[in-house]
JSON list of C-alpha atoms and ligand atoms in Angstrom, two decimals:
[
{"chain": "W", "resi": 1, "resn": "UNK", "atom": "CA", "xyz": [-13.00, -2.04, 11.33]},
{"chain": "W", "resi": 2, "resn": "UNK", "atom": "CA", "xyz": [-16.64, -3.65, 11.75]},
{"chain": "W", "resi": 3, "resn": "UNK", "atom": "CA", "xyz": [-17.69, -6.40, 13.51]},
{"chain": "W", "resi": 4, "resn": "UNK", "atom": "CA", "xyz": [-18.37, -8.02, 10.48]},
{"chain": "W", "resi": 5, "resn": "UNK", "atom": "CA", "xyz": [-15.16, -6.93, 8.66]},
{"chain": "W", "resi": 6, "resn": "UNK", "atom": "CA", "xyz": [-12.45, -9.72, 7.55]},
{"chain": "W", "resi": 7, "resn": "UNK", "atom": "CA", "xyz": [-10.41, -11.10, 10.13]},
{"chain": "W", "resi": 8, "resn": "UNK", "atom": "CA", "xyz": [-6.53, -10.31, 9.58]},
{"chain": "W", "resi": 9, "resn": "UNK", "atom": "CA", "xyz": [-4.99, -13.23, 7.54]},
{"chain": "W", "resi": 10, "resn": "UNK", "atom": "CA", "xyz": [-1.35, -14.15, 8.31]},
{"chain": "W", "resi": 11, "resn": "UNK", "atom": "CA", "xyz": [-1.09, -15.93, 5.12]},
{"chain": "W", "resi": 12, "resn": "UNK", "atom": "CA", "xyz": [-1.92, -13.05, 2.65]},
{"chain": "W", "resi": 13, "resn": "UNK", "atom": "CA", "xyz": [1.10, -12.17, -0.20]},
{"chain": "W", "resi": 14, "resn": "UNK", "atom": "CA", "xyz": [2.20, -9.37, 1.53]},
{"chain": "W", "resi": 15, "resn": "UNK", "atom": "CA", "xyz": [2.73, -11.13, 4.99]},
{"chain": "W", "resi": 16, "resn": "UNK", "atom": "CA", "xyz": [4.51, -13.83, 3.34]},
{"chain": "W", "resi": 17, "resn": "UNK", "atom": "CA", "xyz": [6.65, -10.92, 1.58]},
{"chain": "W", "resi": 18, "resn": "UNK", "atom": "CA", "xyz": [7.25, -9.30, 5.59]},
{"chain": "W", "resi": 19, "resn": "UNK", "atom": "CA", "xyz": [8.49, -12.34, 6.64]},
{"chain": "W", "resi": 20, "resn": "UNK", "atom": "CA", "xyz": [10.96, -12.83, 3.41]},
{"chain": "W", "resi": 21, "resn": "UNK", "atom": "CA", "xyz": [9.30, -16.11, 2.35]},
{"chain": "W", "resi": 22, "resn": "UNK", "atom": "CA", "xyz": [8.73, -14.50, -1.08]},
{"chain": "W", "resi": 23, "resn": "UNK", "atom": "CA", "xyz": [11.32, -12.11, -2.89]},
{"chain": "W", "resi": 24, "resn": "UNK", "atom": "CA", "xyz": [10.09, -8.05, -3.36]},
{"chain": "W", "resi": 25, "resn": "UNK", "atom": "CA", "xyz": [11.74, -5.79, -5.34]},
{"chain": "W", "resi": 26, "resn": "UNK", "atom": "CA", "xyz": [12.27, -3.01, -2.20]},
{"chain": "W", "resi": 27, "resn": "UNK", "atom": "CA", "xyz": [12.09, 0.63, -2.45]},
{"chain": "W", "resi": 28, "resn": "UNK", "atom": "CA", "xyz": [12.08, 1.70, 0.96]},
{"chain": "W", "resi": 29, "resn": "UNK", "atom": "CA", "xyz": [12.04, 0.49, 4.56]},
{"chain": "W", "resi": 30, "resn": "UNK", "atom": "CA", "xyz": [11.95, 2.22, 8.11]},
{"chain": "W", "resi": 31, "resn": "UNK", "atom": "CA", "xyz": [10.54, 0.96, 11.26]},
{"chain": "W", "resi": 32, "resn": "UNK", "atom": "CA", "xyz": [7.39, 0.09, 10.49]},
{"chain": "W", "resi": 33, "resn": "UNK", "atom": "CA", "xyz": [6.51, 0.46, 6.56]},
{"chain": "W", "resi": 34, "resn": "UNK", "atom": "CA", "xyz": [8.01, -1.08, 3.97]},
{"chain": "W", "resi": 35, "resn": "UNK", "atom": "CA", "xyz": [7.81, -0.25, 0.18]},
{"chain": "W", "resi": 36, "resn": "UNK", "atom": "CA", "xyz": [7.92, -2.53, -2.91]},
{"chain": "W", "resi": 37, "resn": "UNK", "atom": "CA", "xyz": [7.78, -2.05, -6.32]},
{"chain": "W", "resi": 38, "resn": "UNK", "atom": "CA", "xyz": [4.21, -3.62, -7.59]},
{"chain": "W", "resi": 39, "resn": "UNK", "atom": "CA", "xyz": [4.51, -7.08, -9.89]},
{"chain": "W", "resi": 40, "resn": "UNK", "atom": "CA", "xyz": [2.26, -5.67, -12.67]},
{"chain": "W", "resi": 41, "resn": "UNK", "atom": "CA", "xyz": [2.72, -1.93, -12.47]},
{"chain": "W", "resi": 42, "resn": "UNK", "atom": "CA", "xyz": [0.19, 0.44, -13.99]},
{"chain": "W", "resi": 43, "resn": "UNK", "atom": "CA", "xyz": [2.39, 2.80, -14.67]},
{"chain": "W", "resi": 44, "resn": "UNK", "atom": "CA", "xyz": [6.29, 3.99, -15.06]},
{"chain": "W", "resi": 45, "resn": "UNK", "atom": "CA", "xyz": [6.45, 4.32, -11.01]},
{"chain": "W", "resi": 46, "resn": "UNK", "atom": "CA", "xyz": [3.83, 1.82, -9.10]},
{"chain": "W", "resi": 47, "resn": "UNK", "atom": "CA", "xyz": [5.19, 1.20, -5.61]},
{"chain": "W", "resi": 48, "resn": "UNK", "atom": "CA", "xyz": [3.67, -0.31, -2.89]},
{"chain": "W", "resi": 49, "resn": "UNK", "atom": "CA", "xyz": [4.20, 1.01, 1.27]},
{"chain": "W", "resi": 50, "resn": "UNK", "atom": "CA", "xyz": [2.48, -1.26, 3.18]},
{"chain": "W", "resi": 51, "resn": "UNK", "atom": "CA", "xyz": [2.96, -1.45, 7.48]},
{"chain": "W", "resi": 52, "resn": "UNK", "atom": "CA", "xyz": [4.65, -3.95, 9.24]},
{"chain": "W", "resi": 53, "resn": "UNK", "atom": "CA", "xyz": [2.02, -4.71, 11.35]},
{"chain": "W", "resi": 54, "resn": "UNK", "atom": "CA", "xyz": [-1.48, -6.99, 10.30]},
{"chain": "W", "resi": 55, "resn": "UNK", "atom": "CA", "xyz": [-3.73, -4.59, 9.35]},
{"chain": "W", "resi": 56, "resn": "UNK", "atom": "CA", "xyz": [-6.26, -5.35, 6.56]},
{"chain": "W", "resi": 57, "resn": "UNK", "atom": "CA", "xyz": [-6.95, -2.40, 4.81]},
{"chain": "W", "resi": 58, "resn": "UNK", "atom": "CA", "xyz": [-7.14, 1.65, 5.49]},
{"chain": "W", "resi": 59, "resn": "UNK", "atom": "CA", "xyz": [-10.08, 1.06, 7.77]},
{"chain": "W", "resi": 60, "resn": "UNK", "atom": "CA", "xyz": [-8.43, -1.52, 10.06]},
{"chain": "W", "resi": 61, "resn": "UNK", "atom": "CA", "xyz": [-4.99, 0.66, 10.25]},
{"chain": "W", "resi": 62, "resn": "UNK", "atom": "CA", "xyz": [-6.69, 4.20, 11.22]},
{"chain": "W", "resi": 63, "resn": "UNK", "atom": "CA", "xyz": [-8.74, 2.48, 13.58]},
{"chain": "W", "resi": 64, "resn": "UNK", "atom": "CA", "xyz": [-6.10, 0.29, 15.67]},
{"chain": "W", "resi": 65, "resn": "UNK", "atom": "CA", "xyz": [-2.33, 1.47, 14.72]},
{"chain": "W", "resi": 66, "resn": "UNK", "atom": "CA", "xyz": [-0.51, 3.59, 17.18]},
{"chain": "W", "resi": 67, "resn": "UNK", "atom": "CA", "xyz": [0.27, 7.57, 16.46]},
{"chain": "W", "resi": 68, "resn": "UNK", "atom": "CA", "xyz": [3.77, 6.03, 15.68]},
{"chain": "W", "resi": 69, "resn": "UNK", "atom": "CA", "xyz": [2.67, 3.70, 13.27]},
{"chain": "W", "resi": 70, "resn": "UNK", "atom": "CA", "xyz": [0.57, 6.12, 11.37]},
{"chain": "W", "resi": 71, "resn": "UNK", "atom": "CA", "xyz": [3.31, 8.84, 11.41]},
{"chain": "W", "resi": 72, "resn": "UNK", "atom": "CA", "xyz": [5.99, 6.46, 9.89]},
{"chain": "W", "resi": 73, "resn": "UNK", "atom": "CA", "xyz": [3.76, 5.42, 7.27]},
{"chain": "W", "resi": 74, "resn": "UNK", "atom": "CA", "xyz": [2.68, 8.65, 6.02]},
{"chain": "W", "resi": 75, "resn": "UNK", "atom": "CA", "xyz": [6.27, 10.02, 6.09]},
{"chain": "W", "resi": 76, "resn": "UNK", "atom": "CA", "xyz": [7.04, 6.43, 4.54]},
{"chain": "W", "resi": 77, "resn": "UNK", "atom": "CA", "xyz": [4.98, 7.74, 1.54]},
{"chain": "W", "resi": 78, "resn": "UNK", "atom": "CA", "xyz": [6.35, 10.70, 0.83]},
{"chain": "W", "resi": 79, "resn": "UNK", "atom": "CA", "xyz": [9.77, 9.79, 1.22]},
{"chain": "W", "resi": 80, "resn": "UNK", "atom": "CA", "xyz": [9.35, 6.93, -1.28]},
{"chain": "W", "resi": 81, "resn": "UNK", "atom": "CA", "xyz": [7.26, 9.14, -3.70]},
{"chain": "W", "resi": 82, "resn": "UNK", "atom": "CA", "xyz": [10.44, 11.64, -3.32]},
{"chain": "W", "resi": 83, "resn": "UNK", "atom": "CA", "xyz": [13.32, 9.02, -3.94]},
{"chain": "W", "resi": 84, "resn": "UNK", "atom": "CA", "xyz": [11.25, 7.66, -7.11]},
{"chain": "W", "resi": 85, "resn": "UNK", "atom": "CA", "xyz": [11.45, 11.29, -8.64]},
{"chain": "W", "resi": 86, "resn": "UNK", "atom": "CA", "xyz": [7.96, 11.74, -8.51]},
{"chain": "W", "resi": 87, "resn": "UNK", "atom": "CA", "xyz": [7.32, 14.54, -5.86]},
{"chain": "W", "resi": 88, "resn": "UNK", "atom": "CA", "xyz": [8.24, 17.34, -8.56]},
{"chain": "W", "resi": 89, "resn": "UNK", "atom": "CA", "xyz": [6.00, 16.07, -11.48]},
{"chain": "W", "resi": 90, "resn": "UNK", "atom": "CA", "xyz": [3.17, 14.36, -9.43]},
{"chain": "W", "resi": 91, "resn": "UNK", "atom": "CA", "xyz": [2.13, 11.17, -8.51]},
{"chain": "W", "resi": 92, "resn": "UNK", "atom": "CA", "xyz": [-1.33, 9.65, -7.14]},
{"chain": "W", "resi": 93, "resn": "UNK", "atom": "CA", "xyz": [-1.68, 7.73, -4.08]},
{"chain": "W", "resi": 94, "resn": "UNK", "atom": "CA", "xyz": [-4.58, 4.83, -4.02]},
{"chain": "W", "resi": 95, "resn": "UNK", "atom": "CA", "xyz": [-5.44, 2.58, -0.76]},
{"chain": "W", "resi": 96, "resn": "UNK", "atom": "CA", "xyz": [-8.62, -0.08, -2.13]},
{"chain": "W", "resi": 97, "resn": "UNK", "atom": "CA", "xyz": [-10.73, -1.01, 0.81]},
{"chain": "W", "resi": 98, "resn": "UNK", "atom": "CA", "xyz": [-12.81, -4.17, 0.45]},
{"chain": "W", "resi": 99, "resn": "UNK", "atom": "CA", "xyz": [-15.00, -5.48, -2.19]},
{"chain": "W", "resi": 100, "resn": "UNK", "atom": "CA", "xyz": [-16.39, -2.44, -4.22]},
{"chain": "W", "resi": 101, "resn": "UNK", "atom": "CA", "xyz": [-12.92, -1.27, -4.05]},
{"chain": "W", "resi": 102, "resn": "UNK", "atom": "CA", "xyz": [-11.82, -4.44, -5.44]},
{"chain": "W", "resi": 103, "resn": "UNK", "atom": "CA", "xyz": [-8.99, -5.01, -3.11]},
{"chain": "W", "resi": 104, "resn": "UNK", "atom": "CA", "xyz": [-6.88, -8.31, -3.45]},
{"chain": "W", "resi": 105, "resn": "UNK", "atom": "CA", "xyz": [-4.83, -8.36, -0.99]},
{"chain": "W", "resi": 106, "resn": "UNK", "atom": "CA", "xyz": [-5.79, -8.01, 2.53]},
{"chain": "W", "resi": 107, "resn": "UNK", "atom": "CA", "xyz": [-2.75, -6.57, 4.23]},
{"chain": "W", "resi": 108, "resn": "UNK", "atom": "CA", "xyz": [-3.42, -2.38, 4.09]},
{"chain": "W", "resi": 109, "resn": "UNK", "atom": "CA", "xyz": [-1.36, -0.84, 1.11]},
{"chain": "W", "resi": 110, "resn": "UNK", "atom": "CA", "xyz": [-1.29, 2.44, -0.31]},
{"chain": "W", "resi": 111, "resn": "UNK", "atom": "CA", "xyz": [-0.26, 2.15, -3.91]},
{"chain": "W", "resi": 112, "resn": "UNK", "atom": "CA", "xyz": [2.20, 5.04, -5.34]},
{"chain": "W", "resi": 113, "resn": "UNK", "atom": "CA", "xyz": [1.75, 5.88, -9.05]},
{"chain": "W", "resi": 114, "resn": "UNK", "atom": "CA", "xyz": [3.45, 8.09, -11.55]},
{"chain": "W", "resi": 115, "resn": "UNK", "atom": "CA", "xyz": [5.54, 9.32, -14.29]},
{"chain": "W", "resi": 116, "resn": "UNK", "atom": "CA", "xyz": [3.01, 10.03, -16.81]},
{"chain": "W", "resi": 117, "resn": "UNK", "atom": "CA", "xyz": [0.12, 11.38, -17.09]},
{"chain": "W", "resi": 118, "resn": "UNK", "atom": "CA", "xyz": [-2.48, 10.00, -14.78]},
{"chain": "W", "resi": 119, "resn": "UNK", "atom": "CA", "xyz": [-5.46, 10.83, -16.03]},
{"chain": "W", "resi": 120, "resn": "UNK", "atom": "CA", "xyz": [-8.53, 12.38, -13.88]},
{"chain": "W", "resi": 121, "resn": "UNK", "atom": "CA", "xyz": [-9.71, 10.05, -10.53]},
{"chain": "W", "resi": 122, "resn": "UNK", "atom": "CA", "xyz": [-11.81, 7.34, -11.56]},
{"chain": "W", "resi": 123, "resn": "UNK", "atom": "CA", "xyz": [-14.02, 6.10, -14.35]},
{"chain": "W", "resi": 124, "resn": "UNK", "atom": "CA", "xyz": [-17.69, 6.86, -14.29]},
{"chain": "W", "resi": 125, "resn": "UNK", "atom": "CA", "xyz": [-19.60, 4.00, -13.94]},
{"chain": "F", "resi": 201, "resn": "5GP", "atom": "P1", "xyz": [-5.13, -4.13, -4.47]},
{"chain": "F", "resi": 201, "resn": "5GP", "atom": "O1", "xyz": [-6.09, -4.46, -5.57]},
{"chain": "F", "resi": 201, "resn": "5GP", "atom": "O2", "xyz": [-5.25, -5.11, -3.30]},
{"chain": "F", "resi": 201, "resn": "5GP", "atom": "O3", "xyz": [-5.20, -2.70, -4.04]},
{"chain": "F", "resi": 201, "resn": "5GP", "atom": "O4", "xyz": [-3.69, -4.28, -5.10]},
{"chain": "F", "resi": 201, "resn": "5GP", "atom": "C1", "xyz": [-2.83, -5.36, -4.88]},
{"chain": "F", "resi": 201, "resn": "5GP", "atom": "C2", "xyz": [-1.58, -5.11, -5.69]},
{"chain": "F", "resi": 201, "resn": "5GP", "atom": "O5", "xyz": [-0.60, -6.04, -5.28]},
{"chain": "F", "resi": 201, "resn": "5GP", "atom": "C3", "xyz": [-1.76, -5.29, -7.20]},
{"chain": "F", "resi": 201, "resn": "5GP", "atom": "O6", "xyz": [-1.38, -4.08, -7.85]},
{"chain": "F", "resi": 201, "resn": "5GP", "atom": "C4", "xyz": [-0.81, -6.45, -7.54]},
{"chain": "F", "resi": 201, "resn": "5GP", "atom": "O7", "xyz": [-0.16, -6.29, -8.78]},
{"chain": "F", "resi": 201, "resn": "5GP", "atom": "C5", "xyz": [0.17, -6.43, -6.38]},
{"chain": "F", "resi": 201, "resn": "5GP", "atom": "N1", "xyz": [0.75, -7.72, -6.06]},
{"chain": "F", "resi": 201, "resn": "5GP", "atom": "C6", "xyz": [0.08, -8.89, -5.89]},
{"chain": "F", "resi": 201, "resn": "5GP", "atom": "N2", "xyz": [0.94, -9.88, -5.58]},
{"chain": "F", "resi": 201, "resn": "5GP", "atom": "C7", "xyz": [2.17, -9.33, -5.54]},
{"chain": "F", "resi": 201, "resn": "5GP", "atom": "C8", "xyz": [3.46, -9.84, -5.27]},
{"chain": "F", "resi": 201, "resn": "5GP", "atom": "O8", "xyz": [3.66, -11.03, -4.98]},
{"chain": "F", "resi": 201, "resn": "5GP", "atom": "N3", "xyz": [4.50, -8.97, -5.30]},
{"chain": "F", "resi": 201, "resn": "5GP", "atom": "C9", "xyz": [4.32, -7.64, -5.60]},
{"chain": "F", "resi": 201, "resn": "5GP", "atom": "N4", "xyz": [5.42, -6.88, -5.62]},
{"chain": "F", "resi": 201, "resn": "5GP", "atom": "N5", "xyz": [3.11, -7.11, -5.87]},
{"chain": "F", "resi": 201, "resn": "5GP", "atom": "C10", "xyz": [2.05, -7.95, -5.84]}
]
């Protein structure tokens, strides 16, 4: 993360949801990921694995987690993507990194989607 980049903020939805102050629908947990299904999914499967630690975004987590931290959450992924049924037909994973990436919340999430047709990468501007 930059010097300039947002401080972690302990208040942020997905804290609050780590700390079981507000209810998740949970898909998955292990040491240190958790996984949640998303409150206004974009499609049939739209889960959330997030770390347990306070990391803001991708850029924060690959810079300061530990090698155990990282390999939990990757195999966190997969394991979720596998137990949704989406491994066989395909699925797309999405992790929004600040502003032109339009993330909301500032606790690092990689988004799971699938069960239909996804459609190519992004829009053209
Ligand atoms: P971002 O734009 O930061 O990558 O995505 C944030 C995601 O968090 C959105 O898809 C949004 O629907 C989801 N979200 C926001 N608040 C909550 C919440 O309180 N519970 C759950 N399960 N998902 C949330």
């Amino acid at each position: 993360m930059s010097e300039r980049a947002m401080a972690y903020d302990p208040g942020n939805i997905f804290a609050r949801i780590l700390r079981g102050e507000i209810p998740c629908k949970k898909a998955f947990e292990s040491e240190h990921a958790l996984a949640f299904h998303d409150i206004n999914p974009q499609a049939p499967v739209h889960i959330l694995v997030i770390p347990k630690g306070a990391y803001v975004s991708l850029d924060d987590f690959s810079a300061k987690a530990s090698a155990a931290e990282i390999v939990d959450f990757v195999r966190a992924v997969g394991e979720v993507a596998r137990a949704a049924g989406v491994a066989q037909t395909g699925y797309r994973t999405l992790a929004n990194h600040g502003q032109d990436a339009h993330q909301d919340v500032a606790h690092f999430h990689v988004h799971i989607f699938g069960g239909r047709r996804l459609g190519r990468m992004i829009t053209k501007a």
